[in-house]
């Protein structure tokens, strides 16, 4: 079967995978830039390689699930799966993906603030909606939608780029209750996720609202969601941040509108932050409303 595997273009050989640099560190793994160079003449293609760091049995199982999910996704707005590389002898493997040279939206926005107007920001919002609409149609809940997990193909094209926390909805339920909390990014989470660990396509919509906020603040650290929430919540016991945040949200308080953000866009964010999941727009609604805003801003 070794010969068969060598014919399979989705099986990469570790000996041809040349390490270049670290692209980022995720929840339990890291993503590296490598060149897959079987000819050994540096003409091979650049790839993004996700690997587990200190892998426990659970982490390997979660990583296998993540790889299976990514392999099953086919959308222009989701990073492309290329294959896997079995590490020689070791229990784990590496996930090979297409490499997007412009990095994450979180780094790209502040660096390109002066050349990105509202029409570009709404184009990114529209593309993320399309990716999330597709993801939801496959019964996946992302659980970690944020500008750090959106990758930039070009100034006109972004893709959802990390599925480390993605879960598959069970057949009989439209929501998922997670047991392990992990270091979840609480300032992107919906109230029901914070208080009851309930995740759904509606909680992904809440996170999309926070991502809209990140887009229109150009992901500047000075007014990032964590910075702003902590400023508005005021001094509190560090162990009680989640409770203080739930209290803050339950009182109907929300992130303020970003500077020079169109009123219509802030209204869209607020609709994503409805307390009741059922009152939040769907990604289909959002795709249509973002496209209407794009037209109104260009005409
Ligand atoms: C959580 O961290 C990551 C890091 C990379 C990826 C990933 C997955 C699948 C494809 C892919 N392409 C790129 N490109 C990329 C390019 C540049 C950078 N730099 C990060 C460090 N900066 C100082 C320079 C740009 C990061 C990622 N990253 N990337 C996903 C999550």
Short mmCIF file of C-alpha atoms and ligand atoms in Angstrom, two decimals:
data_model
loop_
_atom_site.label_atom_id
_atom_site.label_comp_id
_atom_site.label_asym_id
_atom_site.label_seq_id
_atom_site.Cartn_x
_atom_site.Cartn_y
_atom_site.Cartn_z
CA UNK A 1 0.00 0.00 0.00
CA UNK A 2 3.07 2.28 0.36
CA UNK A 3 3.21 2.61 -3.47
CA UNK A 4 -0.54 3.38 -3.49
CA UNK A 5 -0.05 6.14 -0.90
CA UNK A 6 2.69 7.75 -3.01
CA UNK A 7 0.15 8.10 -5.86
CA UNK A 8 -2.31 9.87 -3.54
CA UNK A 9 -1.68 13.63 -3.95
CA UNK A 10 -3.17 14.28 -0.50
CA UNK A 11 -0.44 12.22 1.20
CA UNK A 12 2.68 14.31 1.85
CA UNK A 13 6.06 12.84 2.77
CA UNK A 14 7.65 14.41 5.84
CA UNK A 15 11.16 14.23 4.35
CA UNK A 16 10.14 16.72 1.60
CA UNK A 17 8.47 19.15 4.02
CA UNK A 18 10.99 21.97 4.57
CA UNK A 19 10.31 24.17 7.64
CA UNK A 20 10.46 27.95 7.01
CA UNK A 21 8.73 29.80 9.90
CA UNK A 22 5.96 29.76 12.50
CA UNK A 23 2.74 31.40 11.30
CA UNK A 24 0.79 31.21 14.55
CA UNK A 25 -0.05 29.27 17.66
CA UNK A 26 -3.57 27.96 18.13
CA UNK A 27 -5.29 26.27 21.06
CA UNK A 28 -3.12 23.13 21.26
CA UNK A 29 -1.17 23.33 18.06
CA UNK A 30 0.90 25.55 15.87
CA UNK A 31 0.79 26.42 12.19
CA UNK A 32 4.07 26.61 10.28
CA UNK A 33 5.03 27.85 6.84
CA UNK A 34 6.79 25.05 4.93
CA UNK A 35 7.89 24.39 1.38
CA UNK A 36 6.91 20.95 0.05
CA UNK A 37 9.96 20.34 -2.12
CA UNK A 38 10.14 16.73 -3.41
CA UNK A 39 12.59 17.78 -6.18
CA UNK A 40 14.87 19.35 -3.57
CA UNK A 41 15.50 22.43 -5.73
CA UNK A 42 13.34 24.99 -3.85
CA UNK A 43 10.76 25.00 -6.65
CA UNK A 44 8.16 23.25 -4.47
CA UNK A 45 5.00 25.01 -3.28
CA UNK A 46 4.56 26.88 -0.01
CA UNK A 47 2.05 25.24 2.35
CA UNK A 48 0.63 25.96 5.82
CA UNK A 49 1.21 22.99 8.12
CA UNK A 50 -0.84 22.60 11.31
CA UNK A 51 0.63 20.28 13.93
CA UNK A 52 -0.14 19.39 17.51
CA UNK A 53 2.33 20.54 20.14
CA UNK A 54 2.23 18.39 23.28
CA UNK A 55 -0.44 15.98 22.07
CA UNK A 56 -2.57 14.02 24.48
CA UNK A 57 -4.92 11.28 23.20
CA UNK A 58 -7.85 13.75 23.32
CA UNK A 59 -5.92 16.35 21.34
CA UNK A 60 -5.06 13.80 18.62
CA UNK A 61 -8.73 12.76 18.43
CA UNK A 62 -9.84 16.43 18.20
CA UNK A 63 -7.15 17.08 15.56
CA UNK A 64 -8.34 14.10 13.52
CA UNK A 65 -11.89 15.51 13.72
CA UNK A 66 -10.68 18.98 12.66
CA UNK A 67 -8.84 17.47 9.66
CA UNK A 68 -11.90 15.43 8.66
CA UNK A 69 -14.08 18.56 8.87
CA UNK A 70 -11.68 20.67 6.78
CA UNK A 71 -11.32 17.90 4.17
CA UNK A 72 -15.12 17.84 3.78
CA UNK A 73 -15.44 21.63 3.21
CA UNK A 74 -15.42 23.08 -0.30
CA UNK A 75 -15.99 26.85 -0.46
CA UNK A 76 -14.14 29.84 -1.96
CA UNK A 77 -14.44 31.40 1.50
CA UNK A 78 -12.88 28.59 3.51
CA UNK A 79 -9.16 27.78 3.50
CA UNK A 80 -8.41 24.76 1.30
CA UNK A 81 -7.38 21.39 2.71
CA UNK A 82 -4.45 19.93 0.74
CA UNK A 83 -3.63 16.72 2.62
CA UNK A 84 -1.93 15.15 5.56
CA UNK A 85 1.61 14.11 6.42
CA UNK A 86 2.12 11.09 8.64
CA UNK A 87 5.00 11.84 10.99
CA UNK A 88 7.53 9.01 10.76
CA UNK A 89 6.77 6.64 13.60
CA UNK A 90 5.10 9.21 15.85
CA UNK A 91 1.44 8.76 16.77
CA UNK A 92 0.37 12.13 15.35
CA UNK A 93 0.21 13.64 11.86
CA UNK A 94 0.30 17.10 10.28
CA UNK A 95 -2.52 18.89 8.44
CA UNK A 96 -1.43 20.44 5.11
CA UNK A 97 -3.36 23.47 3.89
CA UNK A 98 -3.00 26.11 1.17
CA UNK A 99 -0.86 29.05 2.32
CA UNK A 100 -2.39 32.54 2.20
CA UNK A 101 0.52 34.99 2.07
CA UNK A 102 -1.29 38.01 3.55
CA UNK A 103 -1.88 36.47 6.96
CA UNK A 104 -4.86 36.97 9.25
CA UNK A 105 -7.40 39.78 9.00
CA UNK A 106 -6.43 40.86 12.53
CA UNK A 107 -2.90 41.74 11.33
CA UNK A 108 -3.90 42.91 7.84
CA UNK A 109 -6.60 45.46 8.87
CA UNK A 110 -4.47 47.85 10.99
CA UNK A 111 -1.62 47.65 8.45
CA UNK A 112 -3.92 48.58 5.54
CA UNK A 113 -6.31 50.91 7.34
CA UNK A 114 -5.66 53.84 5.01
CA UNK A 115 -6.43 51.86 1.82
CA UNK A 116 -9.45 49.90 3.13
CA UNK A 117 -12.77 51.82 3.06
CA UNK A 118 -16.20 50.63 4.26
CA UNK A 119 -16.80 48.93 0.88
CA UNK A 120 -13.79 46.65 1.42
CA UNK A 121 -14.84 45.93 5.04
CA UNK A 122 -18.36 45.05 3.86
CA UNK A 123 -16.89 42.87 1.07
CA UNK A 124 -14.99 40.88 3.75
CA UNK A 125 -18.16 40.71 5.89
CA UNK A 126 -20.11 39.39 2.89
CA UNK A 127 -17.49 36.72 2.11
CA UNK A 128 -17.35 35.59 5.77
CA UNK A 129 -21.18 35.35 5.74
CA UNK A 130 -20.99 33.13 2.63
CA UNK A 131 -18.39 30.90 4.30
CA UNK A 132 -20.46 30.68 7.52
CA UNK A 133 -23.69 30.05 5.57
CA UNK A 134 -21.98 27.10 3.86
CA UNK A 135 -20.50 25.86 7.16
CA UNK A 136 -23.95 25.97 8.83
CA UNK A 137 -25.49 24.12 5.86
CA UNK A 138 -23.09 21.25 6.63
CA UNK A 139 -24.33 21.34 10.28
CA UNK A 140 -21.03 22.72 11.62
CA UNK A 141 -20.77 25.29 14.44
CA UNK A 142 -17.48 27.21 14.24
CA UNK A 143 -17.31 28.51 17.87
CA UNK A 144 -14.26 30.70 17.24
CA UNK A 145 -15.23 33.21 14.55
CA UNK A 146 -12.89 36.20 15.00
CA UNK A 147 -10.59 38.32 12.81
CA UNK A 148 -7.57 36.27 14.00
CA UNK A 149 -9.12 33.20 12.33
CA UNK A 150 -9.96 34.89 9.01
CA UNK A 151 -7.15 34.76 6.44
CA UNK A 152 -6.46 37.21 3.61
CA UNK A 153 -6.04 35.76 0.11
CA UNK A 154 -5.92 39.24 -1.49
CA UNK A 155 -7.33 42.73 -0.88
CA UNK A 156 -10.54 41.48 -2.54
CA UNK A 157 -10.72 37.99 -0.99
CA UNK A 158 -10.74 36.59 2.58
CA UNK A 159 -11.33 33.03 3.85
CA UNK A 160 -12.23 31.42 7.17
CA UNK A 161 -8.93 29.85 8.18
CA UNK A 162 -9.07 27.87 11.40
CA UNK A 163 -11.43 25.12 12.57
CA UNK A 164 -9.78 24.16 15.84
CA UNK A 165 -12.96 24.60 17.90
CA UNK A 166 -15.52 23.59 15.23
CA UNK A 167 -18.16 21.06 16.31
CA UNK A 168 -20.65 19.01 14.31
CA UNK A 169 -24.29 19.49 15.40
CA UNK A 170 -25.92 16.19 16.41
CA UNK A 171 -28.72 15.06 14.08
CA UNK A 172 -31.43 15.60 16.70
CA UNK A 173 -30.34 18.99 18.10
CA UNK A 174 -29.72 22.47 16.67
CA UNK A 175 -27.20 23.31 19.39
CA UNK A 176 -24.11 21.79 20.97
CA UNK A 177 -23.22 21.74 24.69
CA UNK A 178 -19.46 21.57 25.24
CA UNK A 179 -18.04 19.97 28.38
CA UNK A 180 -14.40 21.11 28.24
CA UNK A 181 -14.18 24.89 28.45
CA UNK A 182 -10.56 25.29 27.30
CA UNK A 183 -9.32 28.86 26.96
CA UNK A 184 -12.34 29.99 24.95
CA UNK A 185 -12.20 33.57 23.64
CA UNK A 186 -14.96 34.80 25.99
CA UNK A 187 -15.33 38.31 24.49
CA UNK A 188 -16.52 36.79 21.18
CA UNK A 189 -19.00 34.44 22.90
CA UNK A 190 -22.78 34.75 23.13
CA UNK A 191 -24.40 34.96 26.61
CA UNK A 192 -25.84 31.41 26.40
CA UNK A 193 -22.37 30.10 25.54
CA UNK A 194 -20.81 31.93 28.51
CA UNK A 195 -23.44 30.85 31.05
CA UNK A 196 -24.46 27.38 29.74
CA UNK A 197 -21.74 26.37 27.23
CA UNK A 198 -24.44 26.22 24.52
CA UNK A 199 -23.13 26.77 20.97
CA UNK A 200 -25.20 27.01 17.81
CA UNK A 201 -25.34 28.75 14.45
CA UNK A 202 -27.03 31.59 16.37
CA UNK A 203 -24.04 31.87 18.73
CA UNK A 204 -21.80 31.98 15.63
CA UNK A 205 -23.95 34.96 14.51
CA UNK A 206 -23.17 36.71 17.82
CA UNK A 207 -19.43 36.18 17.13
CA UNK A 208 -19.94 37.50 13.60
CA UNK A 209 -21.29 40.72 15.17
CA UNK A 210 -18.07 41.02 17.19
CA UNK A 211 -16.11 40.34 13.98
CA UNK A 212 -18.05 43.21 12.30
CA UNK A 213 -16.92 45.39 15.23
CA UNK A 214 -13.32 44.26 14.62
CA UNK A 215 -13.65 45.08 10.90
CA UNK A 216 -14.89 48.62 11.55
CA UNK A 217 -12.27 49.27 14.22
CA UNK A 218 -9.60 47.88 11.83
CA UNK A 219 -8.72 45.40 14.62
CA UNK A 220 -6.85 48.12 16.50
CA UNK A 221 -5.68 46.74 19.85
CA UNK A 222 -6.55 50.03 21.60
CA UNK A 223 -10.27 49.43 21.03
CA UNK A 224 -10.33 45.63 20.70
CA UNK A 225 -13.31 43.74 22.19
CA UNK A 226 -11.32 42.61 25.28
CA UNK A 227 -9.95 46.15 25.86
CA UNK A 228 -13.36 47.78 25.43
CA UNK A 229 -15.35 45.22 27.46
CA UNK A 230 -12.86 45.37 30.37
CA UNK A 231 -12.91 49.19 30.27
CA UNK A 232 -16.75 49.31 30.39
CA UNK A 233 -17.08 46.54 32.99
CA UNK A 234 -14.70 48.44 35.28
CA UNK A 235 -12.64 46.91 38.11
CA UNK A 236 -13.66 43.37 39.12
CA UNK A 237 -12.14 40.20 40.54
CA UNK A 238 -10.10 38.54 37.74
CA UNK A 239 -11.63 35.18 38.66
CA UNK A 240 -15.09 36.64 37.98
CA UNK A 241 -14.52 38.08 34.50
CA UNK A 242 -16.99 35.65 32.87
CA UNK A 243 -19.68 36.39 35.49
CA UNK A 244 -19.08 40.15 35.17
CA UNK A 245 -19.35 39.86 31.38
CA UNK A 246 -22.60 37.84 31.61
CA UNK A 247 -23.99 40.47 34.04
CA UNK A 248 -22.88 43.30 31.73
CA UNK A 249 -24.60 41.68 28.72
CA UNK A 250 -27.70 40.69 30.71
CA UNK A 251 -28.11 44.39 31.61
CA UNK A 252 -28.41 45.00 27.87
CA UNK A 253 -25.01 46.73 27.64
CA UNK A 254 -23.04 46.25 24.41
CA UNK A 255 -19.84 47.38 22.68
CA UNK A 256 -20.07 51.03 21.54
CA UNK A 257 -20.18 51.94 17.86
CA UNK A 258 -16.69 52.19 16.33
CA UNK A 259 -15.51 55.66 15.26
CA UNK A 260 -16.90 56.62 11.81
CA UNK A 261 -18.86 53.38 11.54
CA UNK A 262 -22.03 53.81 9.39
CA UNK A 263 -25.18 53.77 11.57
CA UNK A 264 -26.65 50.92 9.48
CA UNK A 265 -23.58 48.75 10.18
CA UNK A 266 -23.81 49.35 13.94
CA UNK A 267 -27.52 48.42 13.80
CA UNK A 268 -26.48 45.16 12.10
CA UNK A 269 -23.95 44.45 14.89
CA UNK A 270 -26.62 45.14 17.54
CA UNK A 271 -29.04 42.72 15.82
CA UNK A 272 -26.35 40.00 16.01
CA UNK A 273 -26.11 40.78 19.75
CA UNK A 274 -29.79 40.18 20.54
CA UNK A 275 -30.01 38.42 23.92
CA UNK A 276 -32.36 35.79 22.52
CA UNK A 277 -30.64 33.54 19.91
CA UNK A 278 -33.92 33.30 17.98
CA UNK A 279 -34.02 37.10 17.54
CA UNK A 280 -30.60 37.21 15.85
CA UNK A 281 -30.50 37.33 12.03
CA UNK A 282 -29.41 34.15 10.18
CA UNK A 283 -26.28 34.22 8.04
CA UNK A 284 -28.65 34.26 5.04
CA UNK A 285 -30.33 37.44 6.41
CA UNK A 286 -26.89 38.91 7.13
CA UNK A 287 -25.56 38.13 3.64
CA UNK A 288 -28.52 39.97 2.09
CA UNK A 289 -28.34 42.93 4.50
CA UNK A 290 -24.56 43.31 4.01
CA UNK A 291 -25.02 43.27 0.22
CA UNK A 292 -27.73 45.96 0.49
CA UNK A 293 -25.32 48.05 2.59
CA UNK A 294 -22.56 47.53 0.00
CA UNK A 295 -24.89 48.88 -2.72
CA UNK A 296 -26.06 51.83 -0.59
CA UNK A 297 -22.43 52.81 0.14
CA UNK A 298 -21.18 52.51 -3.44
CA UNK A 299 -24.10 54.37 -5.09
C1 LIG B 1 -3.85 30.66 14.87
O1 LIG B 1 -2.77 30.85 14.01
C2 LIG B 1 -2.94 30.47 12.71
C3 LIG B 1 -1.85 30.70 11.85
C4 LIG B 1 -1.95 30.32 10.53
C5 LIG B 1 -3.12 29.73 10.03
C6 LIG B 1 -3.22 29.36 8.62
C7 LIG B 1 -3.98 28.23 8.25
C8 LIG B 1 -4.11 27.92 6.89
C9 LIG B 1 -3.50 28.71 5.91
C10 LIG B 1 -2.74 29.83 6.32
N1 LIG B 1 -2.08 30.75 5.62
C11 LIG B 1 -1.56 31.60 6.52
N2 LIG B 1 -0.79 32.69 6.17
C12 LIG B 1 -0.11 33.53 7.04
C13 LIG B 1 0.76 34.45 6.47
C14 LIG B 1 1.49 35.31 7.29
C15 LIG B 1 1.35 35.28 8.67
N3 LIG B 1 2.12 36.11 9.48
C16 LIG B 1 1.94 36.00 10.95
C17 LIG B 1 3.08 36.66 11.70
N4 LIG B 1 3.26 38.04 11.22
C18 LIG B 1 4.28 38.72 11.99
C19 LIG B 1 3.54 38.09 9.77
C20 LIG B 1 2.42 37.44 8.98
C21 LIG B 1 0.45 34.37 9.24
C22 LIG B 1 -0.29 33.50 8.43
N5 LIG B 1 -1.87 31.24 7.78
N6 LIG B 1 -2.62 30.13 7.64
C23 LIG B 1 -4.21 29.53 10.89
C24 LIG B 1 -4.11 29.90 12.23
#
